[in-house]
Coordinates of C-alpha atoms in Angstrom, one line a residue:
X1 CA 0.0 0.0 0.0
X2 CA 1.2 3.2 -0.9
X3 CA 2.0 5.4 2.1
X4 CA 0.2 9.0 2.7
X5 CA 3.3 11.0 2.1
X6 CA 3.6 9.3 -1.3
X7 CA -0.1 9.9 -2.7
X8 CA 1.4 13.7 -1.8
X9 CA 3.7 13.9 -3.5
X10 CA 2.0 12.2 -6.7
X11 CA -0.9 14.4 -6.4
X12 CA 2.2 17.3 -5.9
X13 CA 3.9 15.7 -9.0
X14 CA 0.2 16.3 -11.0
X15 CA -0.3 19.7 -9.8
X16 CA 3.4 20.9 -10.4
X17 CA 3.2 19.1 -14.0
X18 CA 0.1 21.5 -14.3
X19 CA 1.9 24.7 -13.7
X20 CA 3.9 27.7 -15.7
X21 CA 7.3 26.9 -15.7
X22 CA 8.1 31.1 -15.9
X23 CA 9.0 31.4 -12.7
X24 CA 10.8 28.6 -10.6
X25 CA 9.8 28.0 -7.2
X26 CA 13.1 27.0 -5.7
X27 CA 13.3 25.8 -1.7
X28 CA 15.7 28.5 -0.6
X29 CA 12.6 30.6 -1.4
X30 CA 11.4 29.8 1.8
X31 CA 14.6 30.4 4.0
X32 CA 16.1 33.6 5.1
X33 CA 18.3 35.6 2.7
X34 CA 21.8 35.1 3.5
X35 CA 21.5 31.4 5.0
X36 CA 24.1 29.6 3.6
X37 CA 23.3 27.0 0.5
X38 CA 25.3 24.3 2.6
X39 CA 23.5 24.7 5.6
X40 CA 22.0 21.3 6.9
X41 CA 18.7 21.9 7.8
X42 CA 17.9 18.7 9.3
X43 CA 14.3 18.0 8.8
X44 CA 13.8 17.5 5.9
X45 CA 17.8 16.0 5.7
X46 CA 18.9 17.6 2.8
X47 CA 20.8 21.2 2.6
X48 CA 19.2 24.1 0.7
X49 CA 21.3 23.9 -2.5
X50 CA 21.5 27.7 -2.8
X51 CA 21.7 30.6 -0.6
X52 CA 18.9 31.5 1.1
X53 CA 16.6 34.2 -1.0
X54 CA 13.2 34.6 1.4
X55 CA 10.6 36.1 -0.7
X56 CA 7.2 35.3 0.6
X57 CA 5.2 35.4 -2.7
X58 CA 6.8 32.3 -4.4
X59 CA 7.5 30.2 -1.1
X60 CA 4.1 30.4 -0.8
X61 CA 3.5 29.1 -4.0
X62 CA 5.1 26.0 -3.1
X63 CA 2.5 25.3 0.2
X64 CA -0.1 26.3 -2.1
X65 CA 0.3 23.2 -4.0
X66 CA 1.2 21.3 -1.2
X67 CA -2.3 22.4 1.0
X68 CA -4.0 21.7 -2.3
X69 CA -3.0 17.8 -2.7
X70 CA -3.7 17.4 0.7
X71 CA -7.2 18.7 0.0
X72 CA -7.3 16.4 -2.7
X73 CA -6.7 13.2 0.2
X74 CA -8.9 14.7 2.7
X75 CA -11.8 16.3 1.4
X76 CA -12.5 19.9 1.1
X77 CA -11.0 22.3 4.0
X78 CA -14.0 23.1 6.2
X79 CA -16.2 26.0 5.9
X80 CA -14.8 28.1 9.4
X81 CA -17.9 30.7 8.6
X82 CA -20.0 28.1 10.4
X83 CA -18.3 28.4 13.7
X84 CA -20.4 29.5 16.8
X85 CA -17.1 31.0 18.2
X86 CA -14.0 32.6 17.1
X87 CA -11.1 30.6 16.7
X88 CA -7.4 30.4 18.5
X89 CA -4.4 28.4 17.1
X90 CA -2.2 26.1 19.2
X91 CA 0.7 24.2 19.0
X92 CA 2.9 25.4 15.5
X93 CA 0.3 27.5 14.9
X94 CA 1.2 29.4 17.9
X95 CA 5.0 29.1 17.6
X96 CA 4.7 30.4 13.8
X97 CA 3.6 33.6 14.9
X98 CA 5.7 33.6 18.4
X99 CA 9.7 33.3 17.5
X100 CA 11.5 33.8 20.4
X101 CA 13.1 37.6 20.6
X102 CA 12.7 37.9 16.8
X103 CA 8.8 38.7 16.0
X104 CA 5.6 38.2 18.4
X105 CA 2.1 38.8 16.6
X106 CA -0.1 36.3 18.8
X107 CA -2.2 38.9 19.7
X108 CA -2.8 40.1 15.4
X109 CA -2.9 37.3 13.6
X110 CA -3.0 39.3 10.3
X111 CA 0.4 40.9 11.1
X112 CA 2.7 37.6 10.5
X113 CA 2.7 38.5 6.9
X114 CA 4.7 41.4 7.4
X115 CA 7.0 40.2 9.9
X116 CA 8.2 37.8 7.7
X117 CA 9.0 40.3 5.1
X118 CA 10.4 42.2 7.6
X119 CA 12.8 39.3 9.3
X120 CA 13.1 36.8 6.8
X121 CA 13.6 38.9 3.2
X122 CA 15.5 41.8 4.3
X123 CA 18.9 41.5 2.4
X124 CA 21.3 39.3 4.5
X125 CA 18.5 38.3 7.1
X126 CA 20.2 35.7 8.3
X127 CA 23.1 37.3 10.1
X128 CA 20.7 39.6 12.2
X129 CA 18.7 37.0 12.8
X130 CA 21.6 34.7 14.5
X131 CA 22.1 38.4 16.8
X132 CA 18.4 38.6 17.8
X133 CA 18.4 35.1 18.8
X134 CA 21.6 35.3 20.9
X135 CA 23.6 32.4 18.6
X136 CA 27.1 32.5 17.6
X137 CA 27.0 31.3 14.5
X138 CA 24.7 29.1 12.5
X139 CA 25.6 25.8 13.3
X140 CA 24.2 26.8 16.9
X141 CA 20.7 27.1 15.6
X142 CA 18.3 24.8 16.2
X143 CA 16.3 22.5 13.8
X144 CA 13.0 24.9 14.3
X145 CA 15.7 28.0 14.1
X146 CA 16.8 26.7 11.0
X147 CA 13.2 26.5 9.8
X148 CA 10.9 29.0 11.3
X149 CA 10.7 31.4 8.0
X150 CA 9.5 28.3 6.3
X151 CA 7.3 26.8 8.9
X152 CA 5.9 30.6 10.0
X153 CA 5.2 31.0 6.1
X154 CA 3.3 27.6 5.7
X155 CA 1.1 28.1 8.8
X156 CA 0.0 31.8 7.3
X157 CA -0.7 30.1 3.8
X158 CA -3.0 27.5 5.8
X159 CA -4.6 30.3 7.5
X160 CA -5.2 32.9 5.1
X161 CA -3.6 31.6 1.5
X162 CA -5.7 31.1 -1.6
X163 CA -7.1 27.6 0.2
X164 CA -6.8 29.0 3.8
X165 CA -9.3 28.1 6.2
X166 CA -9.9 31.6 6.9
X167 CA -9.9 33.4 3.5
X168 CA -13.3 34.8 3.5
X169 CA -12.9 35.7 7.3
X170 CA -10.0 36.6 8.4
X171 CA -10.8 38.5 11.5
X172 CA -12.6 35.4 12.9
X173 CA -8.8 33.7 14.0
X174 CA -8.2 35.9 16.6
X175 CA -4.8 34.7 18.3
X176 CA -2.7 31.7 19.2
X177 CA -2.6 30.8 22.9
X178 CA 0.6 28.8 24.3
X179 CA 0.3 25.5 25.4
X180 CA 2.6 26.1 29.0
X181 CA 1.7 28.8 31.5
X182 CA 4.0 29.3 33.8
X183 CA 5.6 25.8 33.1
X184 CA 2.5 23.8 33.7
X185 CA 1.2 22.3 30.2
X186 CA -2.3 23.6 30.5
X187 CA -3.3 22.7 26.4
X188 CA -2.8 18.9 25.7
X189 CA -6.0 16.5 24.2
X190 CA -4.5 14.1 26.7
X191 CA -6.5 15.9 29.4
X192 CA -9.5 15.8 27.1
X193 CA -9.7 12.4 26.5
X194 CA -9.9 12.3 30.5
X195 CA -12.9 15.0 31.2
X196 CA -14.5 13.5 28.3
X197 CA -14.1 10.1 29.9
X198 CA -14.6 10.8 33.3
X199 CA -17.2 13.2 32.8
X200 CA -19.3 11.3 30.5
X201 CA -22.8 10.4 31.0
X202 CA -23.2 6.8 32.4
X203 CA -19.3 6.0 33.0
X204 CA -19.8 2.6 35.0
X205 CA -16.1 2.8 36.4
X206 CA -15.4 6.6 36.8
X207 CA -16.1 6.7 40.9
X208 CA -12.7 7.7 42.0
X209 CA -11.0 9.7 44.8
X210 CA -7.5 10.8 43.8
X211 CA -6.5 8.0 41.1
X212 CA -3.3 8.5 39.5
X213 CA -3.8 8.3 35.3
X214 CA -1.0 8.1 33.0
X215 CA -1.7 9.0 29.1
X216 CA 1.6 8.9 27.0
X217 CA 1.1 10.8 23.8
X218 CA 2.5 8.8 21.0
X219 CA 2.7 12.1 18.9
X220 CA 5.1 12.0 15.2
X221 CA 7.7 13.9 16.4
X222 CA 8.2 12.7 20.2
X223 CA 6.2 10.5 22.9
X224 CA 4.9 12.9 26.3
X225 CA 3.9 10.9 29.3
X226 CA 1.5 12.9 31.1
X227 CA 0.7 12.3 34.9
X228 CA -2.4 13.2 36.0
X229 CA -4.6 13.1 39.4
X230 CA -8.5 12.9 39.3
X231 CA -11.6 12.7 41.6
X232 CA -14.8 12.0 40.1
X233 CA -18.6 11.0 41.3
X234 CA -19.2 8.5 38.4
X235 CA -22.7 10.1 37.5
X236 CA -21.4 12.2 34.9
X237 CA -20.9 15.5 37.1
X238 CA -17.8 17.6 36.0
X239 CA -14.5 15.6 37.1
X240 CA -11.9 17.6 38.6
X241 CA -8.8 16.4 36.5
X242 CA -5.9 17.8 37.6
X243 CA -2.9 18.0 35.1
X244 CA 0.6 17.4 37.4
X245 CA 3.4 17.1 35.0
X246 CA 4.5 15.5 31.5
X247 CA 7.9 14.4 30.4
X248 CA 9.6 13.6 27.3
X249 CA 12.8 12.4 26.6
X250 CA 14.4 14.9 24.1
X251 CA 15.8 15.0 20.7
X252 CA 16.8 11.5 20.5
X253 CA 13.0 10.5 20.4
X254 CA 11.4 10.7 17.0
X255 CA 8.4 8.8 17.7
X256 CA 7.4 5.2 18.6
X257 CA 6.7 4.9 14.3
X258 CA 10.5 4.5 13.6
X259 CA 10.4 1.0 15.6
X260 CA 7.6 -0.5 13.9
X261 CA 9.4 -2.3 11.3
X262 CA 12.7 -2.3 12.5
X263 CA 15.0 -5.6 13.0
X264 CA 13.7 -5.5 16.8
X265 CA 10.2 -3.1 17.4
X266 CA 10.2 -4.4 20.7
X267 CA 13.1 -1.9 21.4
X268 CA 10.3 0.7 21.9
X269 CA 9.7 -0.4 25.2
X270 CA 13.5 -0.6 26.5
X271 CA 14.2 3.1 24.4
X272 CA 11.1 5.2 25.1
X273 CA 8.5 3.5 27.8
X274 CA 11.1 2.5 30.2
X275 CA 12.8 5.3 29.8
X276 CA 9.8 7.7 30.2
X277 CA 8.5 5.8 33.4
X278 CA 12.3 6.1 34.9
X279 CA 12.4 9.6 34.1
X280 CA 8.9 10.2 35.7
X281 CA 10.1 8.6 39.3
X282 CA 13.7 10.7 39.3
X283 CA 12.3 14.5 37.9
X284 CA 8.5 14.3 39.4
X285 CA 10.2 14.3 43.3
X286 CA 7.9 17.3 44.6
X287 CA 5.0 15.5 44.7
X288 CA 5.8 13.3 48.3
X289 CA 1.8 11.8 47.4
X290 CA 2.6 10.4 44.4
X291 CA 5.9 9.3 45.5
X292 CA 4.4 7.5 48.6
X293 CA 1.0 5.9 46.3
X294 CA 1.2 1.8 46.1
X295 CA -1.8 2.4 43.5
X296 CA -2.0 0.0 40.4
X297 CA -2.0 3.1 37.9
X298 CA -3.5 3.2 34.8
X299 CA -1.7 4.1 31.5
X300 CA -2.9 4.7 28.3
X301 CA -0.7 4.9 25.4
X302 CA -2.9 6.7 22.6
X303 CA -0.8 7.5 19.3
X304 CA -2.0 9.6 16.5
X305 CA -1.1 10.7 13.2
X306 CA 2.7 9.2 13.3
X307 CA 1.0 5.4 13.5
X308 CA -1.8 6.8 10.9
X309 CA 0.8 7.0 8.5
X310 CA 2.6 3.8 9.7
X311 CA -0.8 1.1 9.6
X312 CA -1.0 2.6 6.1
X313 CA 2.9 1.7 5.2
X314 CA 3.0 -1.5 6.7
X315 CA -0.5 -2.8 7.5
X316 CA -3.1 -3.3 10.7
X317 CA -1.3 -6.2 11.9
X318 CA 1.8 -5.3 11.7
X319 CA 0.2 -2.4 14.3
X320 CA -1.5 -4.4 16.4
X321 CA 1.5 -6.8 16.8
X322 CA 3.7 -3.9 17.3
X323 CA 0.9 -2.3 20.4
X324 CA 0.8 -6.0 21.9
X325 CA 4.4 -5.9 22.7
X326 CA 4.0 -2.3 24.6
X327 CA 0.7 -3.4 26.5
X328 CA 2.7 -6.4 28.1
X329 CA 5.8 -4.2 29.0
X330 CA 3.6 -2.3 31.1
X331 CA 1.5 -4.4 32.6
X332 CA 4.6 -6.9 33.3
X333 CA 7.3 -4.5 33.3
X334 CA 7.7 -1.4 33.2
X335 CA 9.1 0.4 36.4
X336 CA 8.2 3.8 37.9
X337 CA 11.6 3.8 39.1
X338 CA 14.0 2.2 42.0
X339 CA 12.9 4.1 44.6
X340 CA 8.9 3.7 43.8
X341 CA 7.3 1.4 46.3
X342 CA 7.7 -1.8 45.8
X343 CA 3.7 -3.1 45.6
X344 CA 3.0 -0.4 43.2
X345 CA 2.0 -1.7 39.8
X346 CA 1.1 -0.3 36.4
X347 CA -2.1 -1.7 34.0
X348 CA -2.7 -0.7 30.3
X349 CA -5.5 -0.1 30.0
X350 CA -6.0 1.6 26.3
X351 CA -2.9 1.1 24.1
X352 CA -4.0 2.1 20.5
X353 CA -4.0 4.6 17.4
X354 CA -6.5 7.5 17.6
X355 CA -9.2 8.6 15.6
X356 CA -7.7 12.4 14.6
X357 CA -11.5 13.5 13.6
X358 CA -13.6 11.9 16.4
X359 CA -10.9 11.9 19.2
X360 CA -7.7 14.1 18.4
X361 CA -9.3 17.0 17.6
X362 CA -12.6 17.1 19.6
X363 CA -10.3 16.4 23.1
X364 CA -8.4 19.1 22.0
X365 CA -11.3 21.6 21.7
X366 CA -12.8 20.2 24.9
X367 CA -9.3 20.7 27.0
X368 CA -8.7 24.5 25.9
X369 CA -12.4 25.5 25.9
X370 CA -13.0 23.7 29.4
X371 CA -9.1 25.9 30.9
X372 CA -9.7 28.6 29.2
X373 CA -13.9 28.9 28.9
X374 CA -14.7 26.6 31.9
X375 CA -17.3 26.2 29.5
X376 CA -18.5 22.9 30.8
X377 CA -18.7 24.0 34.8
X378 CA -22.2 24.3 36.4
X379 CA -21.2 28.3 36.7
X380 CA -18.3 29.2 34.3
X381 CA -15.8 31.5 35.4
X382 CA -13.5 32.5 32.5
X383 CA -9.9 33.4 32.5
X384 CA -9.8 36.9 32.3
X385 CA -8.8 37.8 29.2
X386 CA -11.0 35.2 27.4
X387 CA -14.3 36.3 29.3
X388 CA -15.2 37.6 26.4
X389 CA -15.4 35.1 23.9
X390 CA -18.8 34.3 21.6
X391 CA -21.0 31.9 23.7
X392 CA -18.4 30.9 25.9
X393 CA -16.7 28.6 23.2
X394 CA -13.5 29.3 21.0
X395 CA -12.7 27.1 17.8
X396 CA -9.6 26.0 17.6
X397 CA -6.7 25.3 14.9
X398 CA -3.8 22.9 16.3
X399 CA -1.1 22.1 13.3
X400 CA 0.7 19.3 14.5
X401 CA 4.2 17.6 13.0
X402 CA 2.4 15.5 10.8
X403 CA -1.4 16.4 10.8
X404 CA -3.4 19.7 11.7
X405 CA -6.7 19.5 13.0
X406 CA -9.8 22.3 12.9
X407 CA -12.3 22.1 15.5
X408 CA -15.5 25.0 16.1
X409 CA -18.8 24.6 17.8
X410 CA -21.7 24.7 15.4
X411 CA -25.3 24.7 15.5
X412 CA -27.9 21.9 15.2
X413 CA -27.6 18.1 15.4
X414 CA -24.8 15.8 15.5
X415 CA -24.1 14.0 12.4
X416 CA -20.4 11.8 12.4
X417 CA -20.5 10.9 9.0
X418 CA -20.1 14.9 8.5
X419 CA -17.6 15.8 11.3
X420 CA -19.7 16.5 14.1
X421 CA -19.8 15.1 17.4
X422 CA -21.2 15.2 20.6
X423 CA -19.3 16.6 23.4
X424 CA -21.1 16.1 26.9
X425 CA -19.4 16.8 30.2
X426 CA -21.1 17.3 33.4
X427 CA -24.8 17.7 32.1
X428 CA -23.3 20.0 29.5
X429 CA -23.1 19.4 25.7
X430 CA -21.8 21.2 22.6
X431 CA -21.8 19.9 18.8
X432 CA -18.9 20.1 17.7
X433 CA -17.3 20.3 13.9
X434 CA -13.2 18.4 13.6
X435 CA -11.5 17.4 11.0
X436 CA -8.2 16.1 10.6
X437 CA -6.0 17.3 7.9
X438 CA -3.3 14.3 7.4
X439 CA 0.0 15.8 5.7
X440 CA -0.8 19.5 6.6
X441 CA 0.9 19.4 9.9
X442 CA 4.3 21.5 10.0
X443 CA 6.9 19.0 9.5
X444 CA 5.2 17.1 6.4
X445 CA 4.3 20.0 4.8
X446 CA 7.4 21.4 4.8
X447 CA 9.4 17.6 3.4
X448 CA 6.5 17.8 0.9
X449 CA 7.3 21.4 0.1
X450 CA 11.2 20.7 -0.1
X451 CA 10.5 17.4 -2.4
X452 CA 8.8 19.6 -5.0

């Protein structure tokens, strides 16, 4: 079966075959003028060829046609207009329009445009660049460094390009919220899937006092374990879920996908799990509760669009297989650490790939809307500065590494084969809209932009 990135690039290869060869759309397009043509840029791993000459215009060009193949996968991008809310991007889309002491238009949306014509096309951008951003020379840059002027320039052609989501109303993305305050992550779906599960009409096993609930995030660029602590009634009243730290291991993680068909897949569990449940005993030390609990704890392993991609290259059981072998090193194995107590055990519970439309996307919506909103409290008391918002609700756009999904409350009925679901937490419900754009997050847009 072919895999998703390579229907891309064929539907690419039909598109490009379909266009003016006046004017070439060349990669160093998309990097900052001055970046040097031997420059490795490590994702994708190749080097740009040619020195870097930003110019907005034609760089653009080149996600067009990417955004458009993926449109011809997916379906058509969804009509935003129908959102009951205005809308907030997360994730890339905030860190395109946030780069560290170089630009910050998170607060005007419609300003990233010129900040990258600014910052990215002046005539040896690169060096000033390097000064803003503290580095001594370019080899001290980082991988998303390296890459922002492309990755900033993609998100603002997904937003408001030719087949952005918002190119008949613009004014209805308002801003991009981070997903850390104060060092706490306060946006992940992981916490989501837990309201929506504890909170959930009927639940016949969510009466709990204080459990301890681990959700590793099997994401396509890294794998999060997320500890969290949650008391709930079991009758569907709002659960108090309670977000106390996540972990990851660091560059040398690229996603439990690479060890699917590898000589020994099994080396997941010794390189990442293990690993991840170690780290969680030795950094998480300021919680003496946690430290102390002999609970059997819970863990969920829930991947998303990284295992999309790899059922489609190598086939259901090959995935299923693969998950078996992770299930039974944490039931049977997997340590919380030497200095855990000795009768505390772990159980996986759910260990599989995630729906991006019904799932991903909709826990995502119900995580920032329930922080930020508390829409789904008995008496909502907003965050300050989102008190305002239209009906309580925001709709929200989280580009990912390897998918970006568009979620917004609409009116009337719920209808899955059309996107929209039924949210319902403590008494409370919402329809909302999500779909899952495979190939549009950040990272593979950006290999299928470069393999043009």
């Amino acid at each position: 079966m072919r895999t998703f990135l390579a229907s891309i690039f064929a539907a690419l290869t039909l598109l490009v075959s379909g266009c003016s060869d006046s004017v070439t759309l060349s990669i160093e397009h998309c990097y900052p003028s001055g970046m040097a043509a031997d420059l490795a840029l490590t994702d994708p791993a190749r080097t740009l060829g040619a020195t870097g000459d930003y110019n907005y215009t034609l760089c653009s060009a080149r996600y067009e046609r990417v955004i458009s193949a993926a449109i011809v996968t997916n379906g058509a991008i969804p009509n935003t207009t129908q959102s009951r809310a205005s809308f907030v991007g997360i994730d890339s889309a905030h860190f395109a329009l946030t780069f560290e002491s170089v630009w910050n238009v998170t607060l005007t949306p419609a300003s990233l445009r010129q900040a990258l014509d600014t910052h990215c096309s002046s005539p040896s951008a690169w060096g000033p660049m390097l000064t803003k951003l503290g580095l001594a020379g370019p080899d001290a840059a980082s991988k998303f460094q390296r890459n922002q002027c492309a990755n900033s320039t993609y998100v603002n052609t997904m937003l408001f390009g030719n087949n952005g989501l918002f190119r008949n109303n613009g004014s209805a993305f308002a801003r991009t919220v981070s997903s850390e305050q104060n060092g706490a992550t306060v946006l992940t779906w992981t916490r989501g899937y837990l309201l929506q599960r504890y909170g959930k009409p009927g639940c016949t096993d969510c009466q709990v006092t204080d459990e301890y609930r681990i959700v590793i995030d099997a994401g396509s660029s890294g794998t999060r374990l997320s500890l969290y602590q949650i008391t709930a009634n079991g009758n569907g009243a709002y659960p108090q879920v309670t977000w106390l730290t996540t972990l990851k291991l660091g560059s040398t993680d690229k996603g439990i996908d690479d060890f699917v068909r590898t000589a020994n897949p099994g080396e997941v569990n010794t390189k990442v799990i293990g690993p991840l449940f170690t780290k969680l005993q030795t950094d998480y030390t300021n919680n003496a509760n946690w430290l102390a609990t002999a609970q059997n704890v819970k863990v969920d392993l829930l991947a998303t669009a990284g295992m999309r991609e790899a059922e489609a290259k190598h086939g259901k059981a090959a995935i299923d297989n693969f998950y078996a072998l992770i299930k039974t090193y944490i039931t049977n194995q997997a340590k919380t650490g030497s200095s855990a107590p000795a009768n505390r055990t772990s159980t996986a519970e759910e260990v599989r790939t995630i729906d991006g439309n019904s799932e991903e996307g909709v826990w995502s919506w119900t995580n920032l809307n329930d922080h930020y909103c508390r829409y789904f409290k008995a008496n909502p008391d907003p965050l300050a500065e989102y008190a305002n918002t239209t009906n309580g609700m925001y709709g929200v756009v989280e580009v990912g590494g390897a998918s970006t999904q568009v979620s917004f409350p609409v009116s009337g009925n719920t209808d899955p084969a059309n996107n929209r679901y039924a949210v319902t937490i403590g008494g409370k419900s919402a329809t909302v809209y999500n779909k899952t754009f495979l190939g549009l997050g950040q990272d593979l847009a950006r290999t299928s932009m470069a393999a043009q």
